[in-house]
Tab-separated table of C-alpha atoms and ligand atoms in Angstrom:
chain	number	residue	atom	x	y	z
A	1	UNK	CA	-12.299	-10.820	19.797
A	2	UNK	CA	-12.831	-7.766	22.008
A	3	UNK	CA	-14.188	-4.746	20.204
A	4	UNK	CA	-13.994	-2.610	23.309
A	5	UNK	CA	-12.569	0.802	22.278
A	6	UNK	CA	-10.500	1.007	25.482
A	7	UNK	CA	-8.495	-2.097	24.657
A	8	UNK	CA	-7.767	-0.593	21.247
A	9	UNK	CA	-6.664	2.628	22.924
A	10	UNK	CA	-4.434	0.705	25.290
A	11	UNK	CA	-2.724	-1.015	22.373
A	12	UNK	CA	-2.050	2.305	20.705
A	13	UNK	CA	-0.555	3.673	23.912
A	14	UNK	CA	1.694	0.726	24.600
A	15	UNK	CA	2.985	0.796	21.062
A	16	UNK	CA	3.691	4.495	21.229
A	17	UNK	CA	5.331	3.931	24.603
A	18	UNK	CA	7.475	1.102	23.288
A	19	UNK	CA	9.022	3.417	20.724
A	20	UNK	CA	10.471	5.450	23.558
A	21	UNK	CA	11.795	2.395	25.391
A	22	UNK	CA	14.565	0.965	23.278
A	23	UNK	CA	15.359	-2.709	22.905
A	24	UNK	CA	14.888	-3.890	26.492
A	25	UNK	CA	11.469	-2.283	26.821
A	26	UNK	CA	10.482	-3.591	23.426
A	27	UNK	CA	11.436	-7.107	24.476
A	28	UNK	CA	9.386	-6.726	27.641
A	29	UNK	CA	6.392	-5.954	25.446
A	30	UNK	CA	7.017	-9.048	23.371
A	31	UNK	CA	7.760	-7.095	20.204
A	32	UNK	CA	11.163	-8.440	19.300
A	33	UNK	CA	10.168	-11.618	17.556
A	34	UNK	CA	10.616	-14.005	20.432
A	35	UNK	CA	13.870	-12.717	21.839
A	36	UNK	CA	14.112	-11.509	25.401
A	37	UNK	CA	16.651	-8.731	25.922
A	38	UNK	CA	20.119	-10.227	26.045
A	39	UNK	CA	18.904	-13.716	25.226
A	40	UNK	CA	19.423	-14.974	21.687
A	41	UNK	CA	16.464	-16.294	19.759
A	42	UNK	CA	16.092	-19.961	18.960
A	43	UNK	CA	18.626	-20.461	16.115
A	44	UNK	CA	16.046	-21.793	13.669
A	45	UNK	CA	13.703	-18.883	14.360
A	46	UNK	CA	16.615	-16.463	14.000
A	47	UNK	CA	17.542	-18.101	10.672
A	48	UNK	CA	13.953	-17.701	9.440
A	49	UNK	CA	13.926	-14.040	10.477
A	50	UNK	CA	17.297	-13.458	8.766
A	51	UNK	CA	15.834	-14.887	5.549
A	52	UNK	CA	12.980	-12.336	5.462
A	53	UNK	CA	12.766	-9.798	2.644
A	54	UNK	CA	13.958	-6.219	3.229
A	55	UNK	CA	11.302	-3.773	4.476
A	56	UNK	CA	11.745	-1.536	1.413
A	57	UNK	CA	11.424	-3.491	-1.812
A	58	UNK	CA	14.431	-3.255	-4.155
A	59	UNK	CA	13.481	-1.733	-7.529
A	60	UNK	CA	13.972	-5.006	-9.412
A	61	UNK	CA	11.838	-6.971	-6.936
A	62	UNK	CA	8.699	-4.827	-7.387
A	63	UNK	CA	5.925	-6.679	-9.149
A	64	UNK	CA	4.330	-5.018	-12.122
A	65	UNK	CA	0.636	-4.680	-13.017
A	66	UNK	CA	0.405	-2.848	-16.345
A	67	UNK	CA	-1.994	-2.838	-19.240
A	68	UNK	CA	-1.296	-1.856	-22.828
A	69	UNK	CA	-0.231	-3.280	-26.173
A	70	UNK	CA	2.583	-2.529	-26.064
A	71	UNK	CA	2.901	-1.938	-22.345
A	72	UNK	CA	4.161	1.684	-22.143
A	73	UNK	CA	7.362	0.807	-20.272
A	74	UNK	CA	8.485	-1.484	-23.091
A	75	UNK	CA	8.645	1.424	-25.591
A	76	UNK	CA	12.144	2.283	-26.821
A	77	UNK	CA	13.767	5.635	-26.036
A	78	UNK	CA	12.584	7.310	-29.200
A	79	UNK	CA	9.000	6.109	-28.775
A	80	UNK	CA	9.094	7.208	-25.156
A	81	UNK	CA	10.167	10.680	-26.207
A	82	UNK	CA	7.388	10.868	-28.771
A	83	UNK	CA	4.873	9.706	-26.182
A	84	UNK	CA	6.051	12.402	-23.744
A	85	UNK	CA	7.216	9.777	-21.276
A	86	UNK	CA	10.659	11.196	-20.507
A	87	UNK	CA	11.403	13.953	-18.025
A	88	UNK	CA	12.414	16.174	-20.974
A	89	UNK	CA	9.238	15.621	-22.985
A	90	UNK	CA	6.583	15.046	-20.310
A	91	UNK	CA	3.574	17.352	-20.335
A	92	UNK	CA	0.513	17.111	-18.139
A	93	UNK	CA	-2.832	18.444	-19.307
A	94	UNK	CA	-5.418	19.478	-16.706
A	95	UNK	CA	-8.763	20.108	-18.356
A	96	UNK	CA	-12.427	20.582	-17.562
A	97	UNK	CA	-14.683	17.601	-18.351
A	98	UNK	CA	-16.484	18.448	-21.632
A	99	UNK	CA	-19.531	16.405	-20.515
A	100	UNK	CA	-19.723	17.583	-16.896
A	101	UNK	CA	-17.731	20.811	-16.941
A	102	UNK	CA	-16.086	22.179	-13.839
A	103	UNK	CA	-15.792	25.952	-13.884
A	104	UNK	CA	-12.085	26.805	-14.197
A	105	UNK	CA	-10.326	30.083	-14.868
A	106	UNK	CA	-7.805	28.322	-17.076
A	107	UNK	CA	-7.034	24.850	-18.376
A	108	UNK	CA	-3.499	23.509	-18.674
A	109	UNK	CA	-3.249	22.303	-22.267
A	110	UNK	CA	-0.566	21.656	-24.845
A	111	UNK	CA	-2.588	23.570	-27.447
A	112	UNK	CA	-2.485	26.847	-25.523
A	113	UNK	CA	1.054	26.253	-24.245
A	114	UNK	CA	0.066	25.985	-20.574
A	115	UNK	CA	0.498	22.227	-19.984
A	116	UNK	CA	2.642	21.484	-16.921
A	117	UNK	CA	6.105	20.227	-17.821
A	118	UNK	CA	8.594	18.432	-15.592
A	119	UNK	CA	10.515	21.639	-14.821
A	120	UNK	CA	7.223	23.189	-13.684
A	121	UNK	CA	6.549	20.171	-11.477
A	122	UNK	CA	10.045	20.479	-9.966
A	123	UNK	CA	9.360	24.138	-9.228
A	124	UNK	CA	6.276	23.112	-7.259
A	125	UNK	CA	8.363	20.373	-5.607
A	126	UNK	CA	10.774	22.935	-4.175
A	127	UNK	CA	8.038	24.178	-1.865
A	128	UNK	CA	5.586	21.336	-1.611
A	129	UNK	CA	7.347	17.969	-2.090
A	130	UNK	CA	6.428	15.236	0.389
A	131	UNK	CA	7.525	11.650	0.921
A	132	UNK	CA	5.740	8.786	2.615
A	133	UNK	CA	5.989	5.026	2.914
A	134	UNK	CA	3.364	2.896	1.220
A	135	UNK	CA	2.830	-0.654	0.139
A	136	UNK	CA	1.430	-0.953	-3.397
A	137	UNK	CA	-1.162	-3.722	-3.545
A	138	UNK	CA	-3.339	-4.756	-6.462
A	139	UNK	CA	-6.973	-5.142	-5.478
A	140	UNK	CA	-7.348	-8.038	-7.916
A	141	UNK	CA	-4.183	-9.921	-7.001
A	142	UNK	CA	-4.287	-9.325	-3.265
A	143	UNK	CA	-0.668	-9.638	-2.224
A	144	UNK	CA	1.644	-6.614	-2.009
A	145	UNK	CA	3.651	-5.710	-5.122
A	146	UNK	CA	6.280	-3.751	-3.189
A	147	UNK	CA	6.866	-1.222	-0.420
A	148	UNK	CA	8.513	2.095	-1.152
A	149	UNK	CA	9.088	5.664	-0.089
A	150	UNK	CA	7.130	7.634	-2.675
A	151	UNK	CA	8.022	11.275	-3.317
A	152	UNK	CA	5.867	13.797	-5.106
A	153	UNK	CA	3.943	17.058	-5.240
A	154	UNK	CA	0.448	17.071	-3.717
A	155	UNK	CA	-2.039	16.867	-6.588
A	156	UNK	CA	-3.963	19.822	-5.135
A	157	UNK	CA	-1.054	22.152	-5.914
A	158	UNK	CA	-1.480	21.368	-9.615
A	159	UNK	CA	-5.254	21.519	-9.389
A	160	UNK	CA	-5.054	25.067	-7.955
A	161	UNK	CA	-3.122	26.219	-11.053
A	162	UNK	CA	-6.413	26.011	-12.989
A	163	UNK	CA	-8.101	28.365	-10.478
A	164	UNK	CA	-11.296	26.337	-10.166
A	165	UNK	CA	-14.415	28.317	-9.210
A	166	UNK	CA	-17.240	25.806	-8.814
A	167	UNK	CA	-18.892	22.660	-10.179
A	168	UNK	CA	-15.861	20.610	-9.252
A	169	UNK	CA	-16.819	17.367	-7.534
A	170	UNK	CA	-14.597	14.688	-9.015
A	171	UNK	CA	-11.060	14.419	-10.341
A	172	UNK	CA	-10.277	11.691	-12.807
A	173	UNK	CA	-7.035	10.914	-14.543
A	174	UNK	CA	-5.358	8.567	-16.983
A	175	UNK	CA	-1.972	7.759	-18.367
A	176	UNK	CA	-0.462	7.111	-21.769
A	177	UNK	CA	-2.452	4.359	-23.476
A	178	UNK	CA	-0.970	4.206	-26.991
A	179	UNK	CA	-3.612	6.759	-28.079
A	180	UNK	CA	-6.081	3.878	-28.260
A	181	UNK	CA	-9.373	4.473	-26.383
A	182	UNK	CA	-9.709	0.703	-25.944
A	183	UNK	CA	-6.560	0.742	-23.800
A	184	UNK	CA	-7.653	3.619	-21.581
A	185	UNK	CA	-7.111	2.883	-17.887
A	186	UNK	CA	-8.423	5.636	-15.666
A	187	UNK	CA	-9.093	6.200	-12.022
A	188	UNK	CA	-10.817	8.879	-9.980
A	189	UNK	CA	-11.200	10.540	-6.602
A	190	UNK	CA	-13.692	12.851	-4.957
A	191	UNK	CA	-12.241	16.367	-5.099
A	192	UNK	CA	-12.390	16.547	-1.301
A	193	UNK	CA	-9.772	13.786	-1.000
A	194	UNK	CA	-7.443	15.714	-3.287
A	195	UNK	CA	-7.875	18.989	-1.399
A	196	UNK	CA	-7.662	17.610	2.162
A	197	UNK	CA	-5.920	14.777	3.967
A	198	UNK	CA	-8.295	13.177	6.474
A	199	UNK	CA	-7.221	11.010	9.434
A	200	UNK	CA	-3.526	11.944	9.266
A	201	UNK	CA	-3.168	10.462	5.796
A	202	UNK	CA	-0.430	11.750	3.515
A	203	UNK	CA	-1.635	13.715	0.477
A	204	UNK	CA	-2.461	12.286	-2.940
A	205	UNK	CA	0.671	13.038	-4.961
A	206	UNK	CA	2.043	13.340	-8.450
A	207	UNK	CA	4.975	11.038	-7.786
A	208	UNK	CA	8.358	11.307	-9.523
A	209	UNK	CA	10.702	9.435	-7.154
A	210	UNK	CA	10.652	6.037	-5.468
A	211	UNK	CA	13.183	5.197	-2.739
A	212	UNK	CA	15.178	8.307	-3.629
A	213	UNK	CA	15.543	7.452	-7.352
A	214	UNK	CA	13.694	8.904	-10.329
A	215	UNK	CA	10.598	6.834	-11.037
A	216	UNK	CA	11.496	4.257	-13.692
A	217	UNK	CA	9.362	3.676	-16.809
A	218	UNK	CA	8.249	0.366	-15.313
A	219	UNK	CA	6.965	2.003	-12.113
A	220	UNK	CA	5.076	4.601	-14.173
A	221	UNK	CA	7.738	7.270	-14.746
A	222	UNK	CA	8.304	10.002	-15.301
A	223	UNK	CA	5.185	10.794	-13.250
A	224	UNK	CA	2.437	8.701	-11.691
A	225	UNK	CA	-0.336	9.367	-9.203
A	226	UNK	CA	0.050	7.736	-5.780
A	227	UNK	CA	-3.001	7.567	-3.487
A	228	UNK	CA	-1.703	6.601	-0.020
A	229	UNK	CA	-4.660	4.657	1.375
A	230	UNK	CA	-5.899	3.097	-1.862
A	231	UNK	CA	-5.289	-0.093	-3.781
A	232	UNK	CA	-2.956	0.141	-6.775
A	233	UNK	CA	-5.529	0.912	-9.458
A	234	UNK	CA	-5.936	4.469	-8.090
A	235	UNK	CA	-2.211	5.091	-8.622
A	236	UNK	CA	-2.198	5.675	-12.378
A	237	UNK	CA	1.170	5.330	-14.119
A	238	UNK	CA	2.561	7.357	-17.084
A	239	UNK	CA	0.215	10.180	-16.076
A	240	UNK	CA	-0.754	12.463	-18.974
A	241	UNK	CA	-4.216	13.889	-18.322
A	242	UNK	CA	-6.251	15.071	-15.361
A	243	UNK	CA	-9.934	15.867	-15.875
A	244	UNK	CA	-11.779	18.123	-13.443
A	245	UNK	CA	-15.421	17.204	-13.454
A	246	UNK	CA	-18.796	17.921	-11.958
A	247	UNK	CA	-19.512	14.189	-11.967
A	248	UNK	CA	-20.611	13.015	-8.514
A	249	UNK	CA	-19.737	9.318	-8.752
A	250	UNK	CA	-16.743	7.125	-9.467
A	251	UNK	CA	-15.868	6.367	-13.084
A	252	UNK	CA	-12.811	4.150	-12.575
A	253	UNK	CA	-11.906	1.574	-15.213
A	254	UNK	CA	-11.489	-0.967	-12.375
A	255	UNK	CA	-15.172	-0.550	-11.496
A	256	UNK	CA	-16.104	-2.252	-14.750
A	257	UNK	CA	-14.738	-5.535	-13.407
A	258	UNK	CA	-16.986	-5.582	-10.322
A	259	UNK	CA	-14.343	-4.068	-8.028
A	260	UNK	CA	-15.273	-1.958	-4.999
A	261	UNK	CA	-13.459	1.206	-6.088
A	262	UNK	CA	-13.848	3.038	-2.769
A	263	UNK	CA	-12.266	0.384	-0.562
A	264	UNK	CA	-9.164	1.493	1.378
A	265	UNK	CA	-6.304	-0.913	2.046
A	266	UNK	CA	-7.183	-3.813	4.363
A	267	UNK	CA	-5.110	-5.448	7.083
A	268	UNK	CA	-4.119	-9.078	6.652
A	269	UNK	CA	-1.319	-11.489	7.533
A	270	UNK	CA	0.470	-13.986	5.314
A	271	UNK	CA	3.362	-16.363	5.777
A	272	UNK	CA	6.767	-15.956	4.114
A	273	UNK	CA	8.804	-19.107	3.468
A	274	UNK	CA	6.340	-21.190	5.517
A	275	UNK	CA	7.544	-24.555	6.768
A	276	UNK	CA	6.163	-27.421	4.648
A	277	UNK	CA	7.421	-30.102	7.006
A	278	UNK	CA	8.346	-30.367	10.657
A	279	UNK	CA	9.681	-33.084	12.928
A	280	UNK	CA	7.299	-34.427	15.558
A	281	UNK	CA	7.413	-32.490	18.818
A	282	UNK	CA	10.037	-30.050	17.468
A	283	UNK	CA	9.310	-26.338	17.777
A	284	UNK	CA	8.232	-24.836	14.437
A	285	UNK	CA	9.612	-21.439	13.355
A	286	UNK	CA	7.048	-19.445	11.381
A	287	UNK	CA	7.539	-16.034	9.784
A	288	UNK	CA	5.493	-13.754	7.585
A	289	UNK	CA	4.324	-10.255	6.869
A	290	UNK	CA	1.223	-8.279	7.714
A	291	UNK	CA	-0.197	-5.591	5.491
A	292	UNK	CA	-1.178	-2.732	7.782
A	293	UNK	CA	-4.418	-1.454	6.328
A	294	UNK	CA	-6.387	1.649	7.170
A	295	UNK	CA	-7.519	0.041	10.475
A	296	UNK	CA	-4.009	-0.833	11.658
A	297	UNK	CA	-2.636	-4.065	13.089
A	298	UNK	CA	-2.567	-4.676	16.843
A	299	UNK	CA	-1.787	-8.402	16.688
A	300	UNK	CA	-0.768	-11.201	14.381
A	301	UNK	CA	-1.903	-14.678	15.355
A	302	UNK	CA	-1.305	-18.193	14.093
A	303	UNK	CA	-3.241	-21.395	14.418
A	304	UNK	CA	-2.066	-24.786	13.223
A	305	UNK	CA	-5.127	-26.899	12.664
A	306	UNK	CA	-4.988	-30.682	12.645
A	307	UNK	CA	-6.652	-31.802	9.411
A	308	UNK	CA	-8.459	-34.534	11.377
A	309	UNK	CA	-10.068	-31.822	13.531
A	310	UNK	CA	-13.729	-31.592	12.587
A	311	UNK	CA	-14.810	-29.264	15.390
A	312	UNK	CA	-16.735	-26.121	14.527
A	313	UNK	CA	-14.357	-23.207	15.078
A	314	UNK	CA	-16.884	-20.567	14.130
A	315	UNK	CA	-17.178	-18.398	11.084
A	316	UNK	CA	-13.690	-17.368	9.907
A	317	UNK	CA	-12.259	-19.601	12.693
A	318	UNK	CA	-13.207	-16.908	15.203
A	319	UNK	CA	-13.297	-19.475	18.050
A	320	UNK	CA	-10.087	-21.347	17.200
A	321	UNK	CA	-7.198	-21.464	19.717
A	322	UNK	CA	-5.123	-18.757	18.022
A	323	UNK	CA	-1.643	-18.004	19.406
A	324	UNK	CA	-0.053	-14.548	19.335
A	325	UNK	CA	3.011	-14.160	17.116
A	326	UNK	CA	5.576	-11.382	17.612
A	327	UNK	CA	5.376	-8.345	15.376
A	328	UNK	CA	8.994	-7.538	14.566
A	329	UNK	CA	10.130	-4.061	15.609
A	330	UNK	CA	11.274	-1.449	13.083
A	331	UNK	CA	14.283	-2.928	11.276
A	332	UNK	CA	17.744	-1.533	11.932
A	333	UNK	CA	18.357	-1.818	8.190
A	334	UNK	CA	15.380	-0.730	6.075
A	335	UNK	CA	16.748	-2.250	2.875
A	336	UNK	CA	17.661	1.136	1.482
A	337	UNK	CA	18.015	4.486	3.177
A	338	UNK	CA	14.893	6.364	4.279
A	339	UNK	CA	15.383	9.860	2.821
A	340	UNK	CA	14.603	12.508	5.431
A	341	UNK	CA	12.295	14.157	6.015
A	342	UNK	CA	9.665	11.494	5.267
A	343	UNK	CA	6.151	11.645	6.763
A	344	UNK	CA	5.782	9.105	9.555
A	345	UNK	CA	9.492	9.175	10.489
A	346	UNK	CA	11.220	11.440	13.001
A	347	UNK	CA	12.837	14.269	11.095
A	348	UNK	CA	16.280	13.952	12.689
A	349	UNK	CA	16.729	10.343	13.806
A	350	UNK	CA	14.654	8.716	11.065
A	351	UNK	CA	12.863	6.575	13.657
A	352	UNK	CA	9.273	5.666	12.798
A	353	UNK	CA	6.693	7.672	14.750
A	354	UNK	CA	4.343	4.711	15.102
A	355	UNK	CA	4.604	0.978	14.677
A	356	UNK	CA	3.237	-1.043	12.929
A	357	UNK	CA	3.204	1.819	10.433
A	358	UNK	CA	-0.156	2.180	8.727
A	359	UNK	CA	-0.357	1.541	4.944
A	360	UNK	CA	2.935	-0.371	4.953
A	361	UNK	CA	4.025	-3.895	5.794
A	362	UNK	CA	5.512	-5.304	8.958
A	363	UNK	CA	7.098	-8.696	9.497
A	364	UNK	CA	6.249	-11.167	12.229
A	365	UNK	CA	7.727	-14.333	13.665
A	366	UNK	CA	6.905	-17.011	16.175
A	367	UNK	CA	8.244	-20.291	17.430
A	368	UNK	CA	5.221	-22.579	17.535
A	369	UNK	CA	5.274	-25.454	20.058
A	370	UNK	CA	6.018	-28.880	18.541
A	371	UNK	CA	3.154	-31.087	17.363
A	372	UNK	CA	2.519	-34.818	17.099
A	373	UNK	CA	2.907	-36.420	13.672
A	374	UNK	CA	0.020	-35.689	11.304
A	375	UNK	CA	-1.292	-33.500	8.535
A	376	UNK	CA	-2.009	-29.917	9.455
A	377	UNK	CA	-3.072	-26.602	7.975
A	378	UNK	CA	-1.321	-23.461	9.131
A	379	UNK	CA	-3.439	-20.287	9.367
A	380	UNK	CA	-2.499	-16.745	10.307
A	381	UNK	CA	-4.522	-13.580	10.781
A	382	UNK	CA	-4.322	-9.980	11.938
A	383	UNK	CA	-6.354	-8.248	14.627
A	384	UNK	CA	-6.840	-4.593	13.768
A	385	UNK	CA	-6.606	-1.589	16.091
A	386	UNK	CA	-10.298	-1.924	16.940
A	387	UNK	CA	-9.850	-5.564	17.957
A	388	UNK	CA	-11.516	-6.872	14.784
A	389	UNK	CA	-10.121	-10.127	13.399
A	390	UNK	CA	-9.384	-10.758	9.753
A	391	UNK	CA	-11.165	-11.045	7.309
A	392	UNK	CA	-13.674	-8.691	8.965
A	393	UNK	CA	-14.768	-5.932	8.917
A	394	UNK	CA	-14.880	-6.059	5.087
A	395	UNK	CA	-14.607	-9.739	4.120
A	396	UNK	CA	-15.528	-9.251	0.449
A	397	UNK	CA	-12.880	-10.266	-2.046
A	398	UNK	CA	-13.726	-7.456	-4.462
A	399	UNK	CA	-13.062	-4.900	-1.709
A	400	UNK	CA	-9.510	-6.254	-1.403
A	401	UNK	CA	-7.957	-9.489	-0.240
A	402	UNK	CA	-8.103	-10.320	3.470
A	403	UNK	CA	-8.988	-14.035	3.424
A	404	UNK	CA	-7.310	-16.215	6.053
A	405	UNK	CA	-4.414	-18.150	4.527
A	406	UNK	CA	-4.247	-21.971	4.461
A	407	UNK	CA	-0.808	-23.571	4.202
A	408	UNK	CA	-0.373	-27.348	4.284
A	409	UNK	CA	2.093	-28.558	6.926
A	410	UNK	CA	3.186	-32.153	7.383
A	411	UNK	CA	4.564	-33.192	10.765
A	412	UNK	CA	6.530	-36.444	10.677
A	413	UNK	CA	7.602	-38.515	7.679
B	1	LIG	N1	-1.574	3.766	-16.726
B	1	LIG	C1	-1.727	2.690	-15.943
B	1	LIG	N2	-1.614	2.848	-14.601
B	1	LIG	C2	-1.760	1.786	-13.791
B	1	LIG	C3	-2.067	0.500	-14.323
B	1	LIG	C4	-2.167	0.374	-15.732
B	1	LIG	O1	-2.388	-0.713	-16.261
B	1	LIG	N3	-1.980	1.483	-16.507
B	1	LIG	N4	-2.277	-0.547	-13.455
B	1	LIG	C5	-2.742	-0.160	-12.123
B	1	LIG	C6	-2.874	-1.277	-11.218
B	1	LIG	S1	-4.245	-2.255	-11.439
B	1	LIG	C7	-1.996	-1.475	-10.194
B	1	LIG	S2	-2.262	-2.698	-9.070
B	1	LIG	C8	-0.793	-0.624	-10.026
B	1	LIG	C9	0.470	-1.464	-9.932
B	1	LIG	O2	1.586	-0.668	-9.728
B	1	LIG	P1	3.041	-1.198	-10.050
B	1	LIG	O3	3.034	-1.814	-11.437
B	1	LIG	O4	3.941	-0.020	-9.923
B	1	LIG	O5	3.402	-2.256	-9.033
B	1	LIG	O6	-0.647	0.305	-11.079
B	1	LIG	C10	-1.864	0.917	-11.503
B	1	LIG	N5	-1.608	1.968	-12.444
B	2	LIG	MO1	-4.394	-3.673	-9.719
């Protein structure tokens, strides 16, 4: 694939341009999922597109990745109150690391009555609250757990309450873990990432709302961390403690299981409701989603490989005859309302400022030409904004899933 920076720039421009064009212009750019303005899509492709999931994941469709015995969100109301996991009882401690102390003017602790409570967080929210869209993806599992609009207070606003002076290089944090050190699940960030937002990223937040609703116990309520560009393990649920440290390296629990704890979200494509069977020579509707990682998505491509094909298609099928699929435009119905203002969306109209929106998911569709009877394997992949094809540039599983999918497809009886 081309890695020429100008072709990447061109893609960015055309996509920005398309947002100003409306439906006809979008169709001209091939971004409407196979429909030319005014012309209906093939009915089977349209049916497949209609069956796609909503862009924002409904609360009960989010997948859960939680440790603990018992898992904190299964506690009853009284236990939750005792654990400080209700909005009325929540208290956040922000302390200096006893082993690698950061120099702070003051710590926020329960003992000295300075811990941050929910009312205090809401006071900060009045001035500083932000919202952004993000897909939550587990580095170990690979597929997205859900997409939401996450609302919170930038973590730096809470950090500044301690009036740090120096020797602050890392911020680490953990949630309620049944007061059992064995169940501790912590994550960490360089302090620079907390204080600044590079590359137009949203801030790291202390999140209390998802899709306009208070964060549920299952999603980590009352308060969790959300790190926009990171895999899920950085977004600690049932947040209770933040430690400001002079440590200069990561000390995430996830690192103990061989994970690359500094890897930002990758781009990759996957099918949704893929066809298992097709009639010979009949066009094949294919739909799916693409996770838009830190490097963006400029294309989604599919390739249906005949299982009898023994040709060498290059490493990661780089030389295979891939066909471009259509990235579906921003949906007219997002699944639930986008509260405004939200970063990445126009303040008044609610239209997305760029598409595919980074760190979220987009859907794609294509009508593949019919094939002779036989056994096949369907593959799909993304090309990022630099022209780099999946699973590159970071093909390692423990840096996050980006492997090319294989789906069996039978054509004929
Ligand atoms: N306190 C705590 N926070 C946690 C976890 C956990 O087990 N305990 N799991 C993490 C992992 S590994 C992932 S992938 C995400 C999943 O977020 P979700 O359950 O809201 O989908 O939460 C993260 N935050
Ligand atoms: Mo995870």
